[in-house]
Coordinates of C-alpha atoms in Angstrom, one line a residue:
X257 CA 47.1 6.4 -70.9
X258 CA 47.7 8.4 -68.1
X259 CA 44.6 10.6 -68.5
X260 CA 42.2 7.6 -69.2
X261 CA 43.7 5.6 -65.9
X262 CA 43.2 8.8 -63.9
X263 CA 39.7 9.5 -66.0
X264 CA 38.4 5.5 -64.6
X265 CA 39.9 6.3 -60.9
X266 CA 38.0 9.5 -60.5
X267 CA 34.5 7.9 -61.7
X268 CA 35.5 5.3 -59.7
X269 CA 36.0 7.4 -56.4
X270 CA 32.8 9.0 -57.2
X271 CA 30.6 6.2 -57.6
X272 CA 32.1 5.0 -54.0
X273 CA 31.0 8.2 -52.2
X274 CA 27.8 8.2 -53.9
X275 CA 27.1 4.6 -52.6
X276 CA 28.7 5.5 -49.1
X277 CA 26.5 8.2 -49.0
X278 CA 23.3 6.5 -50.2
X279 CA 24.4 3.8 -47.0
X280 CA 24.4 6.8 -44.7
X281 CA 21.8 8.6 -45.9
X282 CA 19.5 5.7 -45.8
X283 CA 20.8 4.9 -41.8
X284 CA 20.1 8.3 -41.1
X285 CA 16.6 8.4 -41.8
X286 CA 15.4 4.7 -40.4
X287 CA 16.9 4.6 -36.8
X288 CA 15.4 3.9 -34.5
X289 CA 15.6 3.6 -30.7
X290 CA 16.4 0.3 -29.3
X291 CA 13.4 -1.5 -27.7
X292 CA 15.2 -2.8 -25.0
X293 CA 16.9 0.7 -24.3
X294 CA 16.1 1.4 -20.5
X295 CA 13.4 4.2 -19.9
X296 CA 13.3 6.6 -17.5
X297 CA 10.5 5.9 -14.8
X298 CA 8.1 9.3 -14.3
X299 CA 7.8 10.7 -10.6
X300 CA 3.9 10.4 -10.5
X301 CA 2.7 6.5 -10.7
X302 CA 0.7 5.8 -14.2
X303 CA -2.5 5.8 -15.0
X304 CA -4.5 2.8 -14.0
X305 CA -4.5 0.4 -16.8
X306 CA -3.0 2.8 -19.3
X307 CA -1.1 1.8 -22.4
X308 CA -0.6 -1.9 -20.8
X309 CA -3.0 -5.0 -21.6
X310 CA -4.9 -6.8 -18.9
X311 CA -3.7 -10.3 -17.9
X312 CA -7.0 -12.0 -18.8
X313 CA -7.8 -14.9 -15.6
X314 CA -9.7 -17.7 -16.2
X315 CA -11.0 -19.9 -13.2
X316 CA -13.1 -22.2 -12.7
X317 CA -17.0 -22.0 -12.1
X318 CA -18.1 -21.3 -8.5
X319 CA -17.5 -24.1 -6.4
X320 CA -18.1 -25.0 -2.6
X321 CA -18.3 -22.1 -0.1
X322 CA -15.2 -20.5 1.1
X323 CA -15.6 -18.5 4.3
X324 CA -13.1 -15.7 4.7
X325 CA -14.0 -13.6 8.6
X326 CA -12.0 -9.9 9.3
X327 CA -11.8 -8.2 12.5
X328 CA -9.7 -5.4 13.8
X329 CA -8.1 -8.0 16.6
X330 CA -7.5 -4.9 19.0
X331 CA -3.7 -4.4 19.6
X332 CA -2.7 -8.0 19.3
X333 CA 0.8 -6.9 21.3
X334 CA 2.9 -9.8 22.7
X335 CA 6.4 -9.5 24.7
X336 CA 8.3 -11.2 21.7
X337 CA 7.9 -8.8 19.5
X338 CA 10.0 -5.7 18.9
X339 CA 8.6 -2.4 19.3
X340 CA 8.6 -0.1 15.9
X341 CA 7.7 3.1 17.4
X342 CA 7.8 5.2 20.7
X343 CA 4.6 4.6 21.6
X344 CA 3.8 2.3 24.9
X345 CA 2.3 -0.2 24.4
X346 CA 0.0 -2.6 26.3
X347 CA 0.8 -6.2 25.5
X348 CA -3.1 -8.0 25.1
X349 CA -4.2 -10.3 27.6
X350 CA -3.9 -14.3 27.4
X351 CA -7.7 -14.0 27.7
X352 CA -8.2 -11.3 25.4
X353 CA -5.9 -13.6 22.9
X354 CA -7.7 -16.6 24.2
X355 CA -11.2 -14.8 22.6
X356 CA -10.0 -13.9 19.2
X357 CA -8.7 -17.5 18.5
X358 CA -11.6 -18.7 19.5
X359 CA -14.3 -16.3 17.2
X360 CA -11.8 -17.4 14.6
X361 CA -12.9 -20.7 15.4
X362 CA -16.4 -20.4 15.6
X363 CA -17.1 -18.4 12.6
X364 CA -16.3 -21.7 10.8
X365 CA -13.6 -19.9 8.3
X366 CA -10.7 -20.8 6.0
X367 CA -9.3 -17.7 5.5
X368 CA -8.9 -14.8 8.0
X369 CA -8.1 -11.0 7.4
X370 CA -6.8 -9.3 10.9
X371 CA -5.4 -5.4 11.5
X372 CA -3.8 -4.3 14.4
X373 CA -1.5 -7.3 14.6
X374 CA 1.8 -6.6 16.5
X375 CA 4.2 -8.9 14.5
X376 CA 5.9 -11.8 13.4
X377 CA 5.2 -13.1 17.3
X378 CA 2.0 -12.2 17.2
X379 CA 0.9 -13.8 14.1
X380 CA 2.3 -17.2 15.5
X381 CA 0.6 -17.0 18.8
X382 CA -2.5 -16.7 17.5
X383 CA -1.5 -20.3 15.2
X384 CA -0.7 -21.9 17.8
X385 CA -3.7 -21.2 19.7
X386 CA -5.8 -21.8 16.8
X387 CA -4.2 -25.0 16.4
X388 CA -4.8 -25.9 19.9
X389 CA -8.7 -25.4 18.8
X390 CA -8.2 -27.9 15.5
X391 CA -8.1 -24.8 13.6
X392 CA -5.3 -25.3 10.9
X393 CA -4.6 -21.6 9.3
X394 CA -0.7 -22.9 8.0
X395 CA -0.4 -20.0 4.9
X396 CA 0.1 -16.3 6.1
X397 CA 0.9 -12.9 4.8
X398 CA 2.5 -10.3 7.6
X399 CA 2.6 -6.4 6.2
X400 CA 4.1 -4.0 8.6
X401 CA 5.6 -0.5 8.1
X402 CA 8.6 0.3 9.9
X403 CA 7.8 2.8 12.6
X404 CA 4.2 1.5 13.0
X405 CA 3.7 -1.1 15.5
X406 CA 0.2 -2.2 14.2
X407 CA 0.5 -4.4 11.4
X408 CA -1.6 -6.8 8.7
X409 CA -2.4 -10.1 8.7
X410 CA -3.8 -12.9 6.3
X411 CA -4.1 -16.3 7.6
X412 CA -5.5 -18.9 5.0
X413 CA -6.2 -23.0 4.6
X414 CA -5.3 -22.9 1.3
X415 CA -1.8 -21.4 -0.5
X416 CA -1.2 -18.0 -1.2
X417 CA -0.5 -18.1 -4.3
X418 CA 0.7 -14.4 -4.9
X419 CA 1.6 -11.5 -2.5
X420 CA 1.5 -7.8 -3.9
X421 CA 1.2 -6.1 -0.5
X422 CA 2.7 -2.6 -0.1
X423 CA 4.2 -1.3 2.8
X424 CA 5.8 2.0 1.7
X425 CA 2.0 2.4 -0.4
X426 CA 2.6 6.8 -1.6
X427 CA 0.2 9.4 -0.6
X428 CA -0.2 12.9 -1.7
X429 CA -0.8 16.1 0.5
X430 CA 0.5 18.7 2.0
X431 CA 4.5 18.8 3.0
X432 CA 4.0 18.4 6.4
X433 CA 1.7 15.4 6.2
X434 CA 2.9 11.6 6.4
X435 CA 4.1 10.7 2.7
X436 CA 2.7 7.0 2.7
X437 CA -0.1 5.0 4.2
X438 CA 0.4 4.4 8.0
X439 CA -0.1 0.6 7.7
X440 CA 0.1 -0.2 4.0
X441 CA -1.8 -2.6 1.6
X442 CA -1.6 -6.1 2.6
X443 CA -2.7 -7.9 -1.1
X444 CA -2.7 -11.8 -1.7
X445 CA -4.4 -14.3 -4.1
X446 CA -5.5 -17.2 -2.5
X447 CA -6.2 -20.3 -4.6
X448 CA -8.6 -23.2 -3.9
X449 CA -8.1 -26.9 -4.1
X450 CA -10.3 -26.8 -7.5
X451 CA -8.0 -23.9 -8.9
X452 CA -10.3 -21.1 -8.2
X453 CA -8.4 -17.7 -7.0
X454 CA -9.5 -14.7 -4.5
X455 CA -7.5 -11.5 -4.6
X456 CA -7.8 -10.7 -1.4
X457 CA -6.9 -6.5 -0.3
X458 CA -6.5 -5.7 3.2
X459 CA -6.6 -2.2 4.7
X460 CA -6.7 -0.2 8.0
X461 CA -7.1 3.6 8.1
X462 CA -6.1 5.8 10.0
X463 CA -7.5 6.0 13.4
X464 CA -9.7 9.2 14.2
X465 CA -7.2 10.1 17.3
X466 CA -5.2 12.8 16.2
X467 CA -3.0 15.2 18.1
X468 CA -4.0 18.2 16.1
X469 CA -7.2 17.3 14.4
X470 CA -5.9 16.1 11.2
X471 CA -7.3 12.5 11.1
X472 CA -10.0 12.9 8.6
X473 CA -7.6 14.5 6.2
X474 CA -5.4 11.7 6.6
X475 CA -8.3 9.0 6.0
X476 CA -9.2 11.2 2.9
X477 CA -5.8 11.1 1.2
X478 CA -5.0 7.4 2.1
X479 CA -8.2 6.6 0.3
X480 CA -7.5 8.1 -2.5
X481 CA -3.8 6.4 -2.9
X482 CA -5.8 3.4 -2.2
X483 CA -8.2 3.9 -4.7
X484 CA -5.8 4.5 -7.5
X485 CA -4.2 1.1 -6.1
X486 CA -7.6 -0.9 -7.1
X487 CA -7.7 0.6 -10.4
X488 CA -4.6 -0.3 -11.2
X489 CA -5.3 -4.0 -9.8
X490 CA -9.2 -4.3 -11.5
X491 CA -7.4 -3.2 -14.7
X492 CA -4.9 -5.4 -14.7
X493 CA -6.1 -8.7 -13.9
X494 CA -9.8 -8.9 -16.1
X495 CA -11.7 -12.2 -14.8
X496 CA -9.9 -11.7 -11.3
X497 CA -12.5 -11.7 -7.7
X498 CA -11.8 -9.2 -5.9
X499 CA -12.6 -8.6 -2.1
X500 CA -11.2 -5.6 -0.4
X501 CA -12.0 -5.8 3.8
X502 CA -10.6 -3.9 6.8
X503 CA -11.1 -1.2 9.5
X504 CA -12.0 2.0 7.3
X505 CA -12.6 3.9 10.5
X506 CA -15.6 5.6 8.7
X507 CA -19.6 4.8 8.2
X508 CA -20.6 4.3 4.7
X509 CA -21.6 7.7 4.0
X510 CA -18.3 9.0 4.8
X511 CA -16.7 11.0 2.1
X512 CA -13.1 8.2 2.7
X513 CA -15.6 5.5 1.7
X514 CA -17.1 7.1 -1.2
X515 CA -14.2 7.3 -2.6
X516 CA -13.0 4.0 -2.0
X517 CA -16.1 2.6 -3.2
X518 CA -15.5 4.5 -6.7
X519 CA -18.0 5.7 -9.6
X520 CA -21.3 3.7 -10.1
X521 CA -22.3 1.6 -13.5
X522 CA -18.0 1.3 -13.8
X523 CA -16.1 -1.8 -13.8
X524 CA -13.9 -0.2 -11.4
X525 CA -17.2 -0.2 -8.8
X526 CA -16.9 -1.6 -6.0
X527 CA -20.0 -3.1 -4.5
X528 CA -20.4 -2.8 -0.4
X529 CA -21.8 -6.0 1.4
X530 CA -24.0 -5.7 4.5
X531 CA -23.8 -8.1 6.9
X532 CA -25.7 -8.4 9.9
X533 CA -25.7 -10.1 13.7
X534 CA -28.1 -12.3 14.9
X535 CA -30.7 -8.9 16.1
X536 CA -30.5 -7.6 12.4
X537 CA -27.8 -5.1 13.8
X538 CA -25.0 -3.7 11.6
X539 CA -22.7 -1.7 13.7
X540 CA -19.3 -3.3 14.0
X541 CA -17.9 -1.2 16.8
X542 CA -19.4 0.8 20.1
X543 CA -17.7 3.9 21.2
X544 CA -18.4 3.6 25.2
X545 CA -17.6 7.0 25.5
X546 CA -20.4 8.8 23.7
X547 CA -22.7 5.7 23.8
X548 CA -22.4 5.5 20.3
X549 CA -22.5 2.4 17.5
X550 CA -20.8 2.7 14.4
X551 CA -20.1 0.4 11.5
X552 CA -16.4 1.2 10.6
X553 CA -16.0 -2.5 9.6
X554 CA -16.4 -3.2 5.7
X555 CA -16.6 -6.1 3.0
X556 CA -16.1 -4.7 -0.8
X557 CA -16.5 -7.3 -3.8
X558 CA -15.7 -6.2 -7.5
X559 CA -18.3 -6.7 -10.4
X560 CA -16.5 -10.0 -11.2
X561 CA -17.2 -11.4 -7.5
X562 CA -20.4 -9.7 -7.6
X563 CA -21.5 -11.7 -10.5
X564 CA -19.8 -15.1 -8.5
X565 CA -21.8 -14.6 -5.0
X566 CA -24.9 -13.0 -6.4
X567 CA -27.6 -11.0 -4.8
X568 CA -28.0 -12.0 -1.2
X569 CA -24.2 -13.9 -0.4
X570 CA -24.4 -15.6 2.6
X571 CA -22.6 -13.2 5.4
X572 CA -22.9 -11.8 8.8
X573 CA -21.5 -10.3 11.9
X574 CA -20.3 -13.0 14.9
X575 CA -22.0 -11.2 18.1
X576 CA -21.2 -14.6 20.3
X577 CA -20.0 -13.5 24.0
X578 CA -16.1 -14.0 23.1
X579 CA -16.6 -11.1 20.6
X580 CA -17.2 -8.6 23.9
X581 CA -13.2 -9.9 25.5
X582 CA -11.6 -10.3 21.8
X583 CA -11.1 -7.0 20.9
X584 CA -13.4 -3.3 21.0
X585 CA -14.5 -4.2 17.3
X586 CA -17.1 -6.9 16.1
X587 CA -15.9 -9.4 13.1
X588 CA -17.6 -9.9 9.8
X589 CA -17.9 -12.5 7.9
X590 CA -18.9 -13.8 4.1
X591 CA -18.6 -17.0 1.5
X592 CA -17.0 -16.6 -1.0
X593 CA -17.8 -18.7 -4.4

């Protein structure tokens, strides 16, 4: 009896481990990682679009005109605002402020794009002197990098329905160079009464002052961050208008542009506009020392707005006498559909 009890305990022992075993075995080989187990986040930013699926937009046919206008509003500086850098400052002139509230006015538009605006203060004095002119601009966007006293502005009729600016926005070079854009992305979707949307991307390059003759290097490498930037945002949002405007400080040929502008026959093209003023003239700022014109002023659409505004969009530049107090650039202007 004892040997059969002990015989039946041992195959009984042994068919446990096997079947412990066979339990572990099997756990071994089909774990897996939980999905929801945080990843580390690589140095370098990812490629644009890759291993991520686009938010597909649908909006509405192309409705009435919307007319967006960008200048460069020439160091819109008022006493309320704090000053961001060491840099003196001149504060602009009632009149001066007086000028670009009024272009604003008479280019007829719903949504305004400005650079070189000084601030929170600034932004609200140029409402209130729109509104003084029946010009209701009530939605705004403000991006300003701390240690830059020149900012972004979008001013709009109509909500701003998202805001992706950047004001830290990377750059690459060498170790002595500025690490990030000097005045950032300013990026906002506006949407119309009938539910149609603009993205909207506002940019200012760097200036072509430089203490020791490095500004065309800086304008090169902020356009490259910046053209990674619209990859990633064409990608991302298929169906999506997309307008990119600002002061590129650069003609059309320049190599800053070009690479802005991207690869042709790609849906990550971008397609330059060409206004004109009322002599057929396209320069959008006049360097008095030199005597020279140059148009540094641009309007970008993708291939989806392309498709919206067709061929000739209606567009120009506003040449009217307050354009010669307002500021040292000329504005531009287009409708958008």
């Amino acid at each position: 009896m004892i040997r059969k009890t002990s015989k039946r305990r041992g195959t009984s022992v042994i068919a446990a481990l096997v079947v412990l075993c066979a339990v572990l075995g099997y756990g071994l080989t089909e774990w897996k990682p939980l999905t929801d187990t945080p990843q580390a986040v690589p140095a370098s930013r990812e490629a644009p679009g890759k291993g991520r699926v686009p938010e597909k937009i649908s909006i509405p046919e192309k409705g009435e005109p919307v007319r967006l206008f960008t200048i460069n509003a020439g160091n819109y500086f008022v006493p309320e605002d704090p000053r961001r850098s060491n840099f003196q400052v001149k504060y602009k002139p009632v009149e001066a402020r007086e000028a670009v509230a009024e272009l604003i006015r008479q280019s007829g538009a719903e949504i305004v794009g400005l650079s070189e605006m000084g601030g929170e203060a600034a932004v609200r004095d140029l409402q209130m002197r729109l509104k003084r002119k029946g010009v209701q601009l009530p939605h705004k966007v403000l991006v300003m990098r701390n240690g830059e006293d020149r900012g972004l502005a979008l001013l709009s009729k109509y909500p701003i329905v998202d805001n992706r600016s950047v004001t830290d926005m990377p750059v690459s070079g060498e170790t002595k160079r500025k690490k990030t854009m000097l005045r950032g992305i300013l990026d906002a979707t506006v949407k119309m009464p009938d539910g149609r949307l603009f993205r909207l991307v506002g940019i200012h390059l760097k200036s072509r002052l430089s203490r020791d003759g490095s500004a065309e290097d800086t304008r090169r490498r902020e356009a490259y961050a910046l053209r990674d930037y619209l990859n990633e945002a064409i990608a991302s949002q298929d169906g999506m208008p997309l307008l990119l405007y600002g002061d590129f400080n650069d003609g059309p040929a320049a190599s800053a542009v070009q690479v802005i502008q991207g690869p042709a026959k790609t849906e990550y093209r971008l397609n330059r506009l060409k206004p004109r003023d009322s002599r057929g003239e396209t320069w959008t700022i006049y360097y008095e020392d030199g005597d020279t014109y140059h148009s540094f002023d641009h309007l970008f659409i993708n291939n989806t707005l392309k498709k919206r505004l067709g061929r000739k969009p209606p567009m120009g530049i506003l040449d009217s006498p307050p354009s010669r107090q307002a500021s040292d650039h000329r504005g531009i202007w287009v409708e958008l559909r």
